[in-house]
C-alpha atoms as an extended CHARMM CRD file, in Angstrom:
* protein
*
       262  EXT
         1         1  UNK       CA             -8.3000000000      -16.1630000000       16.5050000000  PROA      1               0.0000000000
         2         2  UNK       CA             -4.8940000000      -14.7500000000       17.3410000000  PROA      2               0.0000000000
         3         3  UNK       CA             -3.1400000000      -12.3390000000       15.0640000000  PROA      3               0.0000000000
         4         4  UNK       CA              0.4160000000      -11.2690000000       14.4750000000  PROA      4               0.0000000000
         5         5  UNK       CA              1.8410000000       -7.9590000000       13.2970000000  PROA      5               0.0000000000
         6         6  UNK       CA              4.3900000000       -7.4200000000       10.5960000000  PROA      6               0.0000000000
         7         7  UNK       CA              5.7190000000       -4.0400000000        9.4700000000  PROA      7               0.0000000000
         8         8  UNK       CA              6.1000000000       -3.0590000000        5.8400000000  PROA      8               0.0000000000
         9         9  UNK       CA              7.6850000000        0.2330000000        4.8420000000  PROA      9               0.0000000000
        10        10  UNK       CA              7.0000000000        2.4300000000        1.8680000000  PROA      10              0.0000000000
        11        11  UNK       CA              8.4690000000        5.7120000000        0.8090000000  PROA      11              0.0000000000
        12        12  UNK       CA              6.2980000000        8.5860000000       -0.2290000000  PROA      12              0.0000000000
        13        13  UNK       CA              9.0830000000       10.4790000000       -1.9770000000  PROA      13              0.0000000000
        14        14  UNK       CA              9.1950000000        9.3900000000       -5.5870000000  PROA      14              0.0000000000
        15        15  UNK       CA             11.7790000000        9.6630000000       -8.3380000000  PROA      15              0.0000000000
        16        16  UNK       CA             12.0460000000        8.5440000000      -11.9390000000  PROA      16              0.0000000000
        17        17  UNK       CA             12.9090000000        4.8920000000      -12.4560000000  PROA      17              0.0000000000
        18        18  UNK       CA             15.4100000000        3.6660000000      -15.0130000000  PROA      18              0.0000000000
        19        19  UNK       CA             16.5460000000        0.3590000000      -16.4770000000  PROA      19              0.0000000000
        20        20  UNK       CA             13.3040000000       -1.5740000000      -15.9340000000  PROA      20              0.0000000000
        21        21  UNK       CA             12.7080000000       -5.0000000000      -17.4410000000  PROA      21              0.0000000000
        22        22  UNK       CA              9.7940000000       -7.4220000000      -17.5360000000  PROA      22              0.0000000000
        23        23  UNK       CA             10.5010000000      -10.9270000000      -16.2510000000  PROA      23              0.0000000000
        24        24  UNK       CA              8.5730000000      -14.0890000000      -17.0670000000  PROA      24              0.0000000000
        25        25  UNK       CA              6.2850000000      -15.8300000000      -14.5770000000  PROA      25              0.0000000000
        26        26  UNK       CA              7.9370000000      -18.6820000000      -12.6870000000  PROA      26              0.0000000000
        27        27  UNK       CA              6.3540000000      -22.1240000000      -12.8160000000  PROA      27              0.0000000000
        28        28  UNK       CA              4.3510000000      -23.2970000000       -9.8280000000  PROA      28              0.0000000000
        29        29  UNK       CA              3.2160000000      -26.6420000000       -8.5190000000  PROA      29              0.0000000000
        30        30  UNK       CA             -0.4090000000      -27.1350000000       -7.5490000000  PROA      30              0.0000000000
        31        31  UNK       CA             -1.4390000000      -25.1520000000       -4.4930000000  PROA      31              0.0000000000
        32        32  UNK       CA             -1.0660000000      -21.6140000000       -3.2810000000  PROA      32              0.0000000000
        33        33  UNK       CA              0.7730000000      -19.0810000000       -5.4220000000  PROA      33              0.0000000000
        34        34  UNK       CA              2.8280000000      -16.3650000000       -3.7590000000  PROA      34              0.0000000000
        35        35  UNK       CA              4.6140000000      -14.4780000000       -6.5260000000  PROA      35              0.0000000000
        36        36  UNK       CA              4.5780000000      -13.7620000000      -10.2240000000  PROA      36              0.0000000000
        37        37  UNK       CA              5.6190000000      -11.1510000000      -12.7360000000  PROA      37              0.0000000000
        38        38  UNK       CA              5.3480000000       -7.7500000000      -11.0600000000  PROA      38              0.0000000000
        39        39  UNK       CA              3.8160000000       -8.9410000000       -7.7990000000  PROA      39              0.0000000000
        40        40  UNK       CA              4.6080000000      -10.7590000000       -4.5880000000  PROA      40              0.0000000000
        41        41  UNK       CA              2.5550000000      -11.7830000000       -1.5510000000  PROA      41              0.0000000000
        42        42  UNK       CA              3.7150000000      -11.1200000000        2.0150000000  PROA      42              0.0000000000
        43        43  UNK       CA              4.0370000000      -14.8370000000        2.7670000000  PROA      43              0.0000000000
        44        44  UNK       CA              7.3520000000      -14.3820000000        4.5150000000  PROA      44              0.0000000000
        45        45  UNK       CA              5.6320000000      -11.9860000000        6.8880000000  PROA      45              0.0000000000
        46        46  UNK       CA              2.5930000000      -14.0950000000        7.6040000000  PROA      46              0.0000000000
        47        47  UNK       CA             -0.0680000000      -13.2120000000        5.0270000000  PROA      47              0.0000000000
        48        48  UNK       CA             -0.9490000000      -15.8320000000        2.4370000000  PROA      48              0.0000000000
        49        49  UNK       CA             -4.5210000000      -15.0580000000        1.3940000000  PROA      49              0.0000000000
        50        50  UNK       CA             -7.4260000000      -12.6320000000        1.3830000000  PROA      50              0.0000000000
        51        51  UNK       CA            -10.6550000000      -13.5850000000        3.1330000000  PROA      51              0.0000000000
        52        52  UNK       CA            -14.0110000000      -13.4060000000        1.3130000000  PROA      52              0.0000000000
        53        53  UNK       CA            -15.4630000000      -11.6020000000        4.3330000000  PROA      53              0.0000000000
        54        54  UNK       CA            -15.7730000000       -7.7890000000        4.0540000000  PROA      54              0.0000000000
        55        55  UNK       CA            -13.0250000000       -5.3350000000        5.0260000000  PROA      55              0.0000000000
        56        56  UNK       CA            -13.5910000000       -1.7450000000        6.1540000000  PROA      56              0.0000000000
        57        57  UNK       CA            -11.2100000000        1.1990000000        5.8370000000  PROA      57              0.0000000000
        58        58  UNK       CA            -11.4720000000        3.9120000000        8.4980000000  PROA      58              0.0000000000
        59        59  UNK       CA             -9.7340000000        7.2330000000        9.0240000000  PROA      59              0.0000000000
        60        60  UNK       CA             -8.2890000000        8.1090000000       12.4190000000  PROA      60              0.0000000000
        61        61  UNK       CA             -9.0830000000       11.5940000000       13.6650000000  PROA      61              0.0000000000
        62        62  UNK       CA             -5.9330000000       13.7170000000       13.1920000000  PROA      62              0.0000000000
        63        63  UNK       CA             -4.2540000000       15.3890000000       16.1560000000  PROA      63              0.0000000000
        64        64  UNK       CA             -2.5650000000       18.6920000000       15.4050000000  PROA      64              0.0000000000
        65        65  UNK       CA              0.2150000000       17.8800000000       17.8540000000  PROA      65              0.0000000000
        66        66  UNK       CA              0.9950000000       14.6780000000       15.9510000000  PROA      66              0.0000000000
        67        67  UNK       CA              0.6240000000       15.9760000000       12.3870000000  PROA      67              0.0000000000
        68        68  UNK       CA              2.0810000000       19.4960000000       12.6370000000  PROA      68              0.0000000000
        69        69  UNK       CA             -0.5100000000       20.5720000000       10.0630000000  PROA      69              0.0000000000
        70        70  UNK       CA             -2.6580000000       23.6700000000       10.0660000000  PROA      70              0.0000000000
        71        71  UNK       CA             -6.4300000000       23.2770000000       10.1700000000  PROA      71              0.0000000000
        72        72  UNK       CA             -6.6330000000       23.9940000000        6.4430000000  PROA      72              0.0000000000
        73        73  UNK       CA             -3.8850000000       21.4890000000        5.6340000000  PROA      73              0.0000000000
        74        74  UNK       CA             -5.5700000000       18.8500000000        7.7780000000  PROA      74              0.0000000000
        75        75  UNK       CA             -8.8780000000       19.3800000000        6.0150000000  PROA      75              0.0000000000
        76        76  UNK       CA             -7.1970000000       18.9780000000        2.6210000000  PROA      76              0.0000000000
        77        77  UNK       CA             -5.3240000000       15.8720000000        3.7510000000  PROA      77              0.0000000000
        78        78  UNK       CA             -8.4710000000       14.2080000000        5.0290000000  PROA      78              0.0000000000
        79        79  UNK       CA            -10.3330000000       15.0590000000        1.8360000000  PROA      79              0.0000000000
        80        80  UNK       CA             -7.5650000000       13.5620000000       -0.3040000000  PROA      80              0.0000000000
        81        81  UNK       CA             -7.2810000000       10.4040000000        1.7890000000  PROA      81              0.0000000000
        82        82  UNK       CA            -11.0150000000        9.7710000000        1.8860000000  PROA      82              0.0000000000
        83        83  UNK       CA            -11.3860000000       10.3120000000       -1.8470000000  PROA      83              0.0000000000
        84        84  UNK       CA             -8.6020000000        7.8860000000       -2.7350000000  PROA      84              0.0000000000
        85        85  UNK       CA             -9.5280000000        5.3020000000       -0.0940000000  PROA      85              0.0000000000
        86        86  UNK       CA            -13.0390000000        5.1680000000       -1.5520000000  PROA      86              0.0000000000
        87        87  UNK       CA            -11.6620000000        4.6230000000       -5.0690000000  PROA      87              0.0000000000
        88        88  UNK       CA             -9.1890000000        1.9940000000       -3.8770000000  PROA      88              0.0000000000
        89        89  UNK       CA            -11.9160000000        0.1550000000       -1.9710000000  PROA      89              0.0000000000
        90        90  UNK       CA            -14.0890000000        0.0910000000       -5.0950000000  PROA      90              0.0000000000
        91        91  UNK       CA            -11.3000000000       -1.3480000000       -7.2470000000  PROA      91              0.0000000000
        92        92  UNK       CA            -10.4010000000       -3.9500000000       -4.6250000000  PROA      92              0.0000000000
        93        93  UNK       CA            -14.0390000000       -5.0440000000       -4.4800000000  PROA      93              0.0000000000
        94        94  UNK       CA            -14.2340000000       -5.3090000000       -8.2560000000  PROA      94              0.0000000000
        95        95  UNK       CA            -10.9510000000       -7.2090000000       -8.6250000000  PROA      95              0.0000000000
        96        96  UNK       CA            -11.1840000000       -9.6290000000       -5.7040000000  PROA      96              0.0000000000
        97        97  UNK       CA            -14.9170000000      -10.0920000000       -5.1410000000  PROA      97              0.0000000000
        98        98  UNK       CA            -14.3460000000       -9.3420000000       -1.4620000000  PROA      98              0.0000000000
        99        99  UNK       CA            -16.2490000000       -6.2490000000       -0.3950000000  PROA      99              0.0000000000
       100       100  UNK       CA            -14.1570000000       -3.2660000000        0.6880000000  PROA      100             0.0000000000
       101       101  UNK       CA            -15.7920000000       -0.0950000000        1.9540000000  PROA      101             0.0000000000
       102       102  UNK       CA            -14.7260000000        3.2580000000        3.3690000000  PROA      102             0.0000000000
       103       103  UNK       CA            -16.5140000000        4.1140000000        6.5870000000  PROA      103             0.0000000000
       104       104  UNK       CA            -17.6040000000        7.6170000000        7.5070000000  PROA      104             0.0000000000
       105       105  UNK       CA            -16.5190000000        9.3340000000       10.7060000000  PROA      105             0.0000000000
       106       106  UNK       CA            -13.4300000000        8.2450000000       12.6000000000  PROA      106             0.0000000000
       107       107  UNK       CA            -12.0470000000        5.1150000000       14.2160000000  PROA      107             0.0000000000
       108       108  UNK       CA             -9.8250000000        4.8390000000       17.2620000000  PROA      108             0.0000000000
       109       109  UNK       CA             -6.1240000000        4.2760000000       16.6370000000  PROA      109             0.0000000000
       110       110  UNK       CA             -4.9700000000        0.6980000000       16.1890000000  PROA      110             0.0000000000
       111       111  UNK       CA             -1.4580000000       -0.0240000000       17.3750000000  PROA      111             0.0000000000
       112       112  UNK       CA             -1.2700000000       -3.7240000000       18.2140000000  PROA      112             0.0000000000
       113       113  UNK       CA             -2.4800000000       -6.7520000000       16.2920000000  PROA      113             0.0000000000
       114       114  UNK       CA             -3.7210000000       -8.5410000000       19.3890000000  PROA      114             0.0000000000
       115       115  UNK       CA             -6.2670000000       -5.7450000000       19.8730000000  PROA      115             0.0000000000
       116       116  UNK       CA             -6.8590000000       -4.8000000000       16.2320000000  PROA      116             0.0000000000
       117       117  UNK       CA            -10.3880000000       -5.3750000000       14.9690000000  PROA      117             0.0000000000
       118       118  UNK       CA            -10.8730000000       -8.1030000000       12.4040000000  PROA      118             0.0000000000
       119       119  UNK       CA            -10.8830000000       -6.7930000000        8.8290000000  PROA      119             0.0000000000
       120       120  UNK       CA            -10.4920000000       -3.1720000000        9.8810000000  PROA      120             0.0000000000
       121       121  UNK       CA             -7.7850000000       -1.0380000000        8.2630000000  PROA      121             0.0000000000
       122       122  UNK       CA             -7.1990000000        2.3530000000        9.8450000000  PROA      122             0.0000000000
       123       123  UNK       CA             -5.4840000000        5.2360000000        8.0580000000  PROA      123             0.0000000000
       124       124  UNK       CA             -4.0430000000        8.0680000000       10.0990000000  PROA      124             0.0000000000
       125       125  UNK       CA             -1.7950000000       11.0840000000        9.7370000000  PROA      125             0.0000000000
       126       126  UNK       CA              1.4440000000       11.6060000000       11.6300000000  PROA      126             0.0000000000
       127       127  UNK       CA              4.5300000000       13.6910000000       11.1090000000  PROA      127             0.0000000000
       128       128  UNK       CA              7.3420000000       11.3520000000       10.0240000000  PROA      128             0.0000000000
       129       129  UNK       CA              5.7470000000        8.1120000000       11.2690000000  PROA      129             0.0000000000
       130       130  UNK       CA              8.3440000000        5.7970000000        9.7400000000  PROA      130             0.0000000000
       131       131  UNK       CA             10.0110000000        3.6930000000       12.3940000000  PROA      131             0.0000000000
       132       132  UNK       CA             12.7300000000        3.2940000000       13.2940000000  PROA      132             0.0000000000
       133       133  UNK       CA             14.2210000000        6.7250000000       12.8200000000  PROA      133             0.0000000000
       134       134  UNK       CA             11.2570000000        8.9500000000       11.9000000000  PROA      134             0.0000000000
       135       135  UNK       CA             12.5770000000        9.0460000000        8.3430000000  PROA      135             0.0000000000
       136       136  UNK       CA             11.1770000000       12.0640000000        6.4570000000  PROA      136             0.0000000000
       137       137  UNK       CA              8.8690000000       11.4970000000        3.5140000000  PROA      137             0.0000000000
       138       138  UNK       CA              8.0180000000        7.9080000000        4.4040000000  PROA      138             0.0000000000
       139       139  UNK       CA              4.6680000000        6.3580000000        5.2940000000  PROA      139             0.0000000000
       140       140  UNK       CA              4.2840000000        2.9690000000        6.9410000000  PROA      140             0.0000000000
       141       141  UNK       CA              1.7830000000        0.1140000000        6.8770000000  PROA      141             0.0000000000
       142       142  UNK       CA              1.3930000000       -2.3410000000        9.7390000000  PROA      142             0.0000000000
       143       143  UNK       CA             -0.4820000000       -5.3900000000        8.4210000000  PROA      143             0.0000000000
       144       144  UNK       CA             -1.7750000000       -8.1590000000       10.6550000000  PROA      144             0.0000000000
       145       145  UNK       CA             -2.6660000000      -11.7400000000        9.8120000000  PROA      145             0.0000000000
       146       146  UNK       CA             -4.8600000000      -14.4490000000       11.2680000000  PROA      146             0.0000000000
       147       147  UNK       CA             -2.6000000000      -17.1950000000       12.5980000000  PROA      147             0.0000000000
       148       148  UNK       CA             -5.2930000000      -19.8200000000       12.0450000000  PROA      148             0.0000000000
       149       149  UNK       CA             -5.3380000000      -19.5270000000        8.2440000000  PROA      149             0.0000000000
       150       150  UNK       CA             -2.8490000000      -16.7470000000        7.4620000000  PROA      150             0.0000000000
       151       151  UNK       CA             -5.4420000000      -14.5660000000        5.7790000000  PROA      151             0.0000000000
       152       152  UNK       CA             -5.1300000000      -10.7820000000        5.9270000000  PROA      152             0.0000000000
       153       153  UNK       CA             -6.6030000000       -9.6070000000        9.2380000000  PROA      153             0.0000000000
       154       154  UNK       CA             -6.3650000000       -5.8500000000        8.7160000000  PROA      154             0.0000000000
       155       155  UNK       CA             -4.0580000000       -3.4150000000       10.4730000000  PROA      155             0.0000000000
       156       156  UNK       CA             -3.1610000000        0.2360000000       10.3560000000  PROA      156             0.0000000000
       157       157  UNK       CA             -1.4170000000        2.7650000000        8.1420000000  PROA      157             0.0000000000
       158       158  UNK       CA              0.3480000000        5.9580000000        9.1470000000  PROA      158             0.0000000000
       159       159  UNK       CA              0.6990000000        8.5120000000        6.3780000000  PROA      159             0.0000000000
       160       160  UNK       CA              3.3850000000       11.1650000000        6.5950000000  PROA      160             0.0000000000
       161       161  UNK       CA              1.6560000000       14.5290000000        7.0760000000  PROA      161             0.0000000000
       162       162  UNK       CA              4.5780000000       16.2530000000        5.3570000000  PROA      162             0.0000000000
       163       163  UNK       CA              2.9380000000       15.4410000000        2.0190000000  PROA      163             0.0000000000
       164       164  UNK       CA              0.5870000000       18.3800000000        2.6400000000  PROA      164             0.0000000000
       165       165  UNK       CA              3.1710000000       20.8260000000        4.0130000000  PROA      165             0.0000000000
       166       166  UNK       CA              5.2650000000       23.1830000000        1.8640000000  PROA      166             0.0000000000
       167       167  UNK       CA              8.7850000000       21.8500000000        1.5330000000  PROA      167             0.0000000000
       168       168  UNK       CA             10.8530000000       19.0140000000        0.1350000000  PROA      168             0.0000000000
       169       169  UNK       CA              8.3480000000       16.2780000000        0.9550000000  PROA      169             0.0000000000
       170       170  UNK       CA              5.1360000000       17.8210000000       -0.3150000000  PROA      170             0.0000000000
       171       171  UNK       CA              3.5180000000       15.4830000000       -2.8500000000  PROA      171             0.0000000000
       172       172  UNK       CA              1.2270000000       16.0240000000       -5.7920000000  PROA      172             0.0000000000
       173       173  UNK       CA             -2.3070000000       14.5700000000       -5.7200000000  PROA      173             0.0000000000
       174       174  UNK       CA             -1.1870000000       11.8440000000       -8.1380000000  PROA      174             0.0000000000
       175       175  UNK       CA              1.6150000000       10.6850000000       -5.8880000000  PROA      175             0.0000000000
       176       176  UNK       CA             -0.6030000000       10.8090000000       -2.7980000000  PROA      176             0.0000000000
       177       177  UNK       CA             -3.1390000000        8.5690000000       -4.5410000000  PROA      177             0.0000000000
       178       178  UNK       CA             -0.4590000000        6.0770000000       -5.5450000000  PROA      178             0.0000000000
       179       179  UNK       CA              0.9700000000        6.1230000000       -2.0370000000  PROA      179             0.0000000000
       180       180  UNK       CA             -2.3270000000        5.2920000000       -0.3470000000  PROA      180             0.0000000000
       181       181  UNK       CA             -3.1700000000        2.4280000000       -2.7150000000  PROA      181             0.0000000000
       182       182  UNK       CA              0.3730000000        1.1300000000       -2.1520000000  PROA      182             0.0000000000
       183       183  UNK       CA             -0.0450000000        1.1480000000        1.6340000000  PROA      183             0.0000000000
       184       184  UNK       CA             -3.5130000000       -0.4160000000        1.5210000000  PROA      184             0.0000000000
       185       185  UNK       CA             -2.0010000000       -3.0850000000       -0.7200000000  PROA      185             0.0000000000
       186       186  UNK       CA              0.4690000000       -3.8850000000        2.0450000000  PROA      186             0.0000000000
       187       187  UNK       CA             -2.3100000000       -3.9680000000        4.6340000000  PROA      187             0.0000000000
       188       188  UNK       CA             -4.0980000000       -6.7490000000        2.7550000000  PROA      188             0.0000000000
       189       189  UNK       CA             -1.0430000000       -8.7990000000        1.8510000000  PROA      189             0.0000000000
       190       190  UNK       CA              0.8720000000       -7.4540000000       -1.1420000000  PROA      190             0.0000000000
       191       191  UNK       CA              4.6300000000       -7.1140000000       -0.8370000000  PROA      191             0.0000000000
       192       192  UNK       CA              6.9560000000       -4.8720000000       -2.8350000000  PROA      192             0.0000000000
       193       193  UNK       CA              7.2570000000       -5.9130000000       -6.4600000000  PROA      193             0.0000000000
       194       194  UNK       CA             10.9330000000       -5.0690000000       -6.9870000000  PROA      194             0.0000000000
       195       195  UNK       CA             13.2600000000       -7.4710000000       -8.7980000000  PROA      195             0.0000000000
       196       196  UNK       CA             16.9100000000       -7.4160000000       -9.7850000000  PROA      196             0.0000000000
       197       197  UNK       CA             16.9520000000       -5.8010000000      -13.2230000000  PROA      197             0.0000000000
       198       198  UNK       CA             19.4810000000       -5.4690000000      -16.0420000000  PROA      198             0.0000000000
       199       199  UNK       CA             22.2070000000       -4.2170000000      -13.7200000000  PROA      199             0.0000000000
       200       200  UNK       CA             22.3200000000       -7.7950000000      -12.3300000000  PROA      200             0.0000000000
       201       201  UNK       CA             23.7730000000       -6.6080000000       -9.0300000000  PROA      201             0.0000000000
       202       202  UNK       CA             21.7610000000       -9.2080000000       -7.0990000000  PROA      202             0.0000000000
       203       203  UNK       CA             19.7990000000       -6.4440000000       -5.4220000000  PROA      203             0.0000000000
       204       204  UNK       CA             16.2300000000       -5.3470000000       -6.0890000000  PROA      204             0.0000000000
       205       205  UNK       CA             16.8990000000       -1.6150000000       -6.0280000000  PROA      205             0.0000000000
       206       206  UNK       CA             14.4110000000        1.2210000000       -5.6260000000  PROA      206             0.0000000000
       207       207  UNK       CA             12.1060000000        1.4720000000       -8.6620000000  PROA      207             0.0000000000
       208       208  UNK       CA             13.6640000000       -1.6750000000      -10.1520000000  PROA      208             0.0000000000
       209       209  UNK       CA             10.3730000000       -3.2320000000      -11.2370000000  PROA      209             0.0000000000
       210       210  UNK       CA              8.6830000000       -4.5530000000      -14.3660000000  PROA      210             0.0000000000
       211       211  UNK       CA              7.4320000000       -1.9450000000      -16.8120000000  PROA      211             0.0000000000
       212       212  UNK       CA              5.8220000000       -1.6810000000      -20.2490000000  PROA      212             0.0000000000
       213       213  UNK       CA              5.5950000000        0.5700000000      -23.2940000000  PROA      213             0.0000000000
       214       214  UNK       CA              3.4980000000        3.1590000000      -21.4390000000  PROA      214             0.0000000000
       215       215  UNK       CA              6.0900000000        3.2830000000      -18.6460000000  PROA      215             0.0000000000
       216       216  UNK       CA              3.7900000000        1.8820000000      -15.9720000000  PROA      216             0.0000000000
       217       217  UNK       CA              5.1820000000        0.3740000000      -12.7960000000  PROA      217             0.0000000000
       218       218  UNK       CA              3.3050000000       -1.8140000000      -10.3260000000  PROA      218             0.0000000000
       219       219  UNK       CA              1.6710000000        0.3530000000       -7.6650000000  PROA      219             0.0000000000
       220       220  UNK       CA              3.4820000000       -1.9690000000       -5.2340000000  PROA      220             0.0000000000
       221       221  UNK       CA              6.8810000000       -1.0350000000       -6.6580000000  PROA      221             0.0000000000
       222       222  UNK       CA              9.1330000000        0.3110000000       -3.9030000000  PROA      222             0.0000000000
       223       223  UNK       CA              9.3980000000        2.9930000000       -2.8250000000  PROA      223             0.0000000000
       224       224  UNK       CA              6.2530000000        3.7400000000       -4.8520000000  PROA      224             0.0000000000
       225       225  UNK       CA              4.9760000000        3.1010000000       -8.3500000000  PROA      225             0.0000000000
       226       226  UNK       CA              1.8990000000        3.5180000000      -10.4930000000  PROA      226             0.0000000000
       227       227  UNK       CA              0.8760000000        4.1500000000      -14.0690000000  PROA      227             0.0000000000
       228       228  UNK       CA              3.4600000000        6.0680000000      -16.1260000000  PROA      228             0.0000000000
       229       229  UNK       CA              5.7820000000        6.3690000000      -13.1220000000  PROA      229             0.0000000000
       230       230  UNK       CA              8.8290000000        4.9260000000      -14.8850000000  PROA      230             0.0000000000
       231       231  UNK       CA             11.2370000000        7.2610000000      -16.6520000000  PROA      231             0.0000000000
       232       232  UNK       CA              9.5960000000        8.6200000000      -19.7830000000  PROA      232             0.0000000000
       233       233  UNK       CA              6.0270000000        8.2070000000      -18.5730000000  PROA      233             0.0000000000
       234       234  UNK       CA              3.5500000000       10.9930000000      -19.2870000000  PROA      234             0.0000000000
       235       235  UNK       CA              1.9570000000       13.1760000000      -16.6300000000  PROA      235             0.0000000000
       236       236  UNK       CA             -1.4080000000       12.8440000000      -18.3690000000  PROA      236             0.0000000000
       237       237  UNK       CA             -1.4260000000        9.0580000000      -18.0030000000  PROA      237             0.0000000000
       238       238  UNK       CA             -0.1130000000        9.1990000000      -14.4400000000  PROA      238             0.0000000000
       239       239  UNK       CA             -2.8680000000       11.6160000000      -13.4460000000  PROA      239             0.0000000000
       240       240  UNK       CA             -5.6090000000        9.6860000000      -15.2770000000  PROA      240             0.0000000000
       241       241  UNK       CA             -4.7930000000        6.4420000000      -13.4690000000  PROA      241             0.0000000000
       242       242  UNK       CA             -3.6060000000        7.8640000000      -10.1420000000  PROA      242             0.0000000000
       243       243  UNK       CA             -4.0410000000        5.3040000000       -7.3850000000  PROA      243             0.0000000000
       244       244  UNK       CA             -5.3170000000        2.6220000000       -9.7710000000  PROA      244             0.0000000000
       245       245  UNK       CA             -3.7580000000       -0.8190000000       -9.4240000000  PROA      245             0.0000000000
       246       246  UNK       CA             -1.9520000000       -2.0040000000      -12.5600000000  PROA      246             0.0000000000
       247       247  UNK       CA             -2.3190000000       -5.3660000000      -14.2780000000  PROA      247             0.0000000000
       248       248  UNK       CA              0.5640000000       -6.7180000000      -12.1880000000  PROA      248             0.0000000000
       249       249  UNK       CA             -0.9770000000       -5.6340000000       -8.8780000000  PROA      249             0.0000000000
       250       250  UNK       CA             -4.3140000000       -7.0780000000      -10.0110000000  PROA      250             0.0000000000
       251       251  UNK       CA             -2.6900000000      -10.4480000000      -10.6790000000  PROA      251             0.0000000000
       252       252  UNK       CA             -1.3280000000      -10.4250000000       -7.1340000000  PROA      252             0.0000000000
       253       253  UNK       CA             -4.6880000000       -9.4500000000       -5.6580000000  PROA      253             0.0000000000
       254       254  UNK       CA             -6.4230000000      -12.2550000000       -7.5270000000  PROA      254             0.0000000000
       255       255  UNK       CA             -3.8150000000      -14.7310000000       -6.3140000000  PROA      255             0.0000000000
       256       256  UNK       CA             -4.3650000000      -13.5790000000       -2.7230000000  PROA      256             0.0000000000
       257       257  UNK       CA             -8.0820000000      -14.2450000000       -3.0280000000  PROA      257             0.0000000000
       258       258  UNK       CA             -7.6170000000      -17.5800000000       -4.8140000000  PROA      258             0.0000000000
       259       259  UNK       CA             -5.1890000000      -18.7810000000       -2.1340000000  PROA      259             0.0000000000
       260       260  UNK       CA             -7.9730000000      -18.5810000000        0.4450000000  PROA      260             0.0000000000
       261       261  UNK       CA             -9.8710000000      -21.4510000000       -1.1360000000  PROA      261             0.0000000000
       262       262  UNK       CA             -6.9860000000      -23.4800000000       -2.5520000000  PROA      262             0.0000000000
């Protein structure tokens, strides 16, 4: 089965969001569903569904020349990524019924969908991997899809190593967790959840996503979201639910899975 690559970008540098508003679900005819309140599927970029067959997340062995990290920083980065990938895989399994696991050891780099292994998602570290332009503070997911049925095939994720280096782009553990779940969400078919809010400028701006009384944003909010990530959210709640998909993301994940059998 042939596969096609699409690139989805996500920023790892977060800021407070303002002016968020919840929108109602649109009505749908019978058949596949591709968007709803706080979520959207990457249909325009090829992915329409999530297969019931298992998916495996692998880390790529870091190269010091590519990451610009010290040995100690690399060790910490790998520990953080493995810990969150395992948690994300467990939640994805619980929500979708499709089994997701984190493999031990390392996997070779994936860099083209026509050679990418089916249902394998690799996560690697690079210094400023965002293309084009090597934009600082940004990570990037490269999802692939099966052209036969447009289910998520897998793909690869490059995480900006700057998150573990002292400086402007160093991130807290909470933000790193949210970032990785965000990128894995892209890899399996979730798009950014942004919508035009109360400013009505006909543009879905950064952090312009649905929210609630506890100031949660969809994890798939661009450039990055998560629990209590809107303006006024508490650090305690953000830390407690770091990397955990919200009710909006979960609705999108369930729609992805349901689309496979519709």
